[in-house]
Amino acid sequence: MAQCRIGLLTNYRFGVYLFSRNRLQKELDLPLADLDGEAFQRYLESIATHPLYLLLDLLGEEFRVEQLPHVSGRDRSEVYRRKLQQFFPTAS
């Protein structure tokens, strides 16, 4: 398997682990209070050539399953944008 990264988000921490050659190595482990958005964006841009799989371990969150129509290209982007706007109206 090629290199990949696994992000683990909990209610209190965010960590990123590199999986390569059947080994798991911690790259980043921060309390959420210390997570700087701009620095994190630069980090994501620096690892953009490898996939990042995100695991969520969140207490008290309500998750829902949504059925979306099979669309592609620009239509797909528009469906996603509308769904995100529906659930997060104050987000930009």
mmCIF file of C-alpha atoms in Angstrom:
data_model
loop_
_atom_site.group_PDB
_atom_site.id
_atom_site.type_symbol
_atom_site.label_atom_id
_atom_site.label_comp_id
_atom_site.label_asym_id
_atom_site.label_seq_id
_atom_site.Cartn_x
_atom_site.Cartn_y
_atom_site.Cartn_z
ATOM 1 C CA MET A 1 0.000 0.000 0.000
ATOM 2 C CA ALA A 2 1.233 3.478 -0.805
ATOM 3 C CA GLN A 3 1.643 6.159 1.819
ATOM 4 C CA CYS A 4 -1.481 7.657 3.290
ATOM 5 C CA ARG A 5 -2.380 9.754 6.267
ATOM 6 C CA ILE A 6 -5.107 9.132 8.805
ATOM 7 C CA GLY A 7 -6.622 12.091 10.622
ATOM 8 C CA LEU A 8 -8.319 11.454 13.966
ATOM 9 C CA LEU A 9 -10.692 14.124 15.227
ATOM 10 C CA THR A 10 -12.120 13.850 18.745
ATOM 11 C CA ASN A 11 -13.982 16.393 20.837
ATOM 12 C CA TYR A 12 -10.678 17.593 22.277
ATOM 13 C CA ARG A 13 -7.801 16.721 19.930
ATOM 14 C CA PHE A 14 -6.807 16.407 16.301
ATOM 15 C CA GLY A 15 -4.055 14.038 15.234
ATOM 16 C CA VAL A 16 -2.551 12.982 11.922
ATOM 17 C CA TYR A 17 -0.770 9.662 11.519
ATOM 18 C CA LEU A 18 1.340 8.573 8.552
ATOM 19 C CA PHE A 19 0.792 4.983 7.418
ATOM 20 C CA SER A 20 3.689 3.667 5.350
ATOM 21 C CA ARG A 21 5.367 0.263 5.055
ATOM 22 C CA ASN A 22 2.858 -1.245 7.493
ATOM 23 C CA ARG A 23 3.873 1.234 10.191
ATOM 24 C CA LEU A 24 1.874 4.014 11.780
ATOM 25 C CA GLN A 25 3.791 7.133 12.800
ATOM 26 C CA LYS A 26 2.356 10.185 14.565
ATOM 27 C CA GLU A 27 2.886 13.414 12.600
ATOM 28 C CA LEU A 28 0.602 15.847 14.380
ATOM 29 C CA ASP A 29 -1.211 15.781 17.709
ATOM 30 C CA LEU A 30 -2.800 19.000 18.948
ATOM 31 C CA PRO A 31 -5.545 20.035 21.329
ATOM 32 C CA LEU A 32 -8.361 21.606 19.306
ATOM 33 C CA ALA A 33 -7.869 24.864 21.197
ATOM 34 C CA ASP A 34 -4.332 25.093 19.740
ATOM 35 C CA LEU A 35 -5.313 24.278 16.151
ATOM 36 C CA ASP A 36 -4.486 27.330 14.015
ATOM 37 C CA GLY A 37 -6.573 27.385 10.827
ATOM 38 C CA GLU A 38 -3.954 29.005 8.591
ATOM 39 C CA ALA A 39 -1.131 26.767 9.826
ATOM 40 C CA PHE A 40 -3.346 23.712 9.374
ATOM 41 C CA GLN A 41 -4.207 24.794 5.826
ATOM 42 C CA ARG A 42 -0.492 25.099 5.015
ATOM 43 C CA TYR A 43 0.056 21.617 6.483
ATOM 44 C CA LEU A 44 -2.735 20.174 4.303
ATOM 45 C CA GLU A 45 -1.271 21.845 1.216
ATOM 46 C CA SER A 46 2.142 20.341 2.025
ATOM 47 C CA ILE A 47 0.699 16.798 2.079
ATOM 48 C CA ALA A 48 -1.679 17.234 -0.858
ATOM 49 C CA THR A 49 0.009 14.487 -2.898
ATOM 50 C CA HIS A 50 -1.118 11.743 -0.484
ATOM 51 C CA PRO A 51 -4.645 10.827 0.602
ATOM 52 C CA LEU A 52 -5.865 11.854 4.060
ATOM 53 C CA TYR A 53 -8.547 9.626 5.563
ATOM 54 C CA LEU A 54 -10.518 11.235 8.367
ATOM 55 C CA LEU A 55 -11.845 9.319 11.383
ATOM 56 C CA LEU A 56 -14.331 11.031 13.684
ATOM 57 C CA ASP A 57 -14.792 10.105 17.330
ATOM 58 C CA LEU A 58 -17.184 12.808 18.509
ATOM 59 C CA LEU A 59 -19.536 12.650 21.466
ATOM 60 C CA GLY A 60 -22.922 14.272 21.326
ATOM 61 C CA GLU A 61 -22.938 14.901 17.588
ATOM 62 C CA GLU A 62 -25.918 14.031 15.481
ATOM 63 C CA PHE A 63 -25.069 12.495 12.138
ATOM 64 C CA ARG A 64 -27.505 11.900 9.348
ATOM 65 C CA VAL A 65 -27.435 9.856 6.197
ATOM 66 C CA GLU A 66 -28.464 11.757 3.093
ATOM 67 C CA GLN A 67 -29.388 10.215 -0.230
ATOM 68 C CA LEU A 68 -28.118 12.312 -3.122
ATOM 69 C CA PRO A 69 -28.915 11.774 -6.788
ATOM 70 C CA HIS A 70 -26.226 10.364 -9.041
ATOM 71 C CA VAL A 71 -24.825 13.403 -10.822
ATOM 72 C CA SER A 72 -21.381 14.404 -12.005
ATOM 73 C CA GLY A 73 -19.317 17.431 -12.858
ATOM 74 C CA ARG A 74 -20.774 20.871 -12.257
ATOM 75 C CA ASP A 75 -24.165 19.445 -11.229
ATOM 76 C CA ARG A 76 -22.523 17.375 -8.495
ATOM 77 C CA SER A 77 -20.696 20.402 -7.113
ATOM 78 C CA GLU A 78 -23.941 22.382 -7.109
ATOM 79 C CA VAL A 79 -25.849 19.620 -5.262
ATOM 80 C CA TYR A 80 -23.102 19.461 -2.607
ATOM 81 C CA ARG A 81 -23.030 23.239 -2.278
ATOM 82 C CA ARG A 82 -26.806 23.395 -1.758
ATOM 83 C CA LYS A 83 -26.747 20.573 0.817
ATOM 84 C CA LEU A 84 -23.959 22.238 2.773
ATOM 85 C CA GLN A 85 -25.818 25.548 2.658
ATOM 86 C CA GLN A 86 -28.949 23.799 3.924
ATOM 87 C CA PHE A 87 -27.163 22.316 6.957
ATOM 88 C CA PHE A 88 -24.705 25.151 7.621
ATOM 89 C CA PRO A 89 -26.450 28.368 6.546
ATOM 90 C CA THR A 90 -24.047 30.691 8.383
ATOM 91 C CA ALA A 91 -20.880 29.104 6.965
ATOM 92 C CA SER A 92 -19.209 30.822 4.043
#
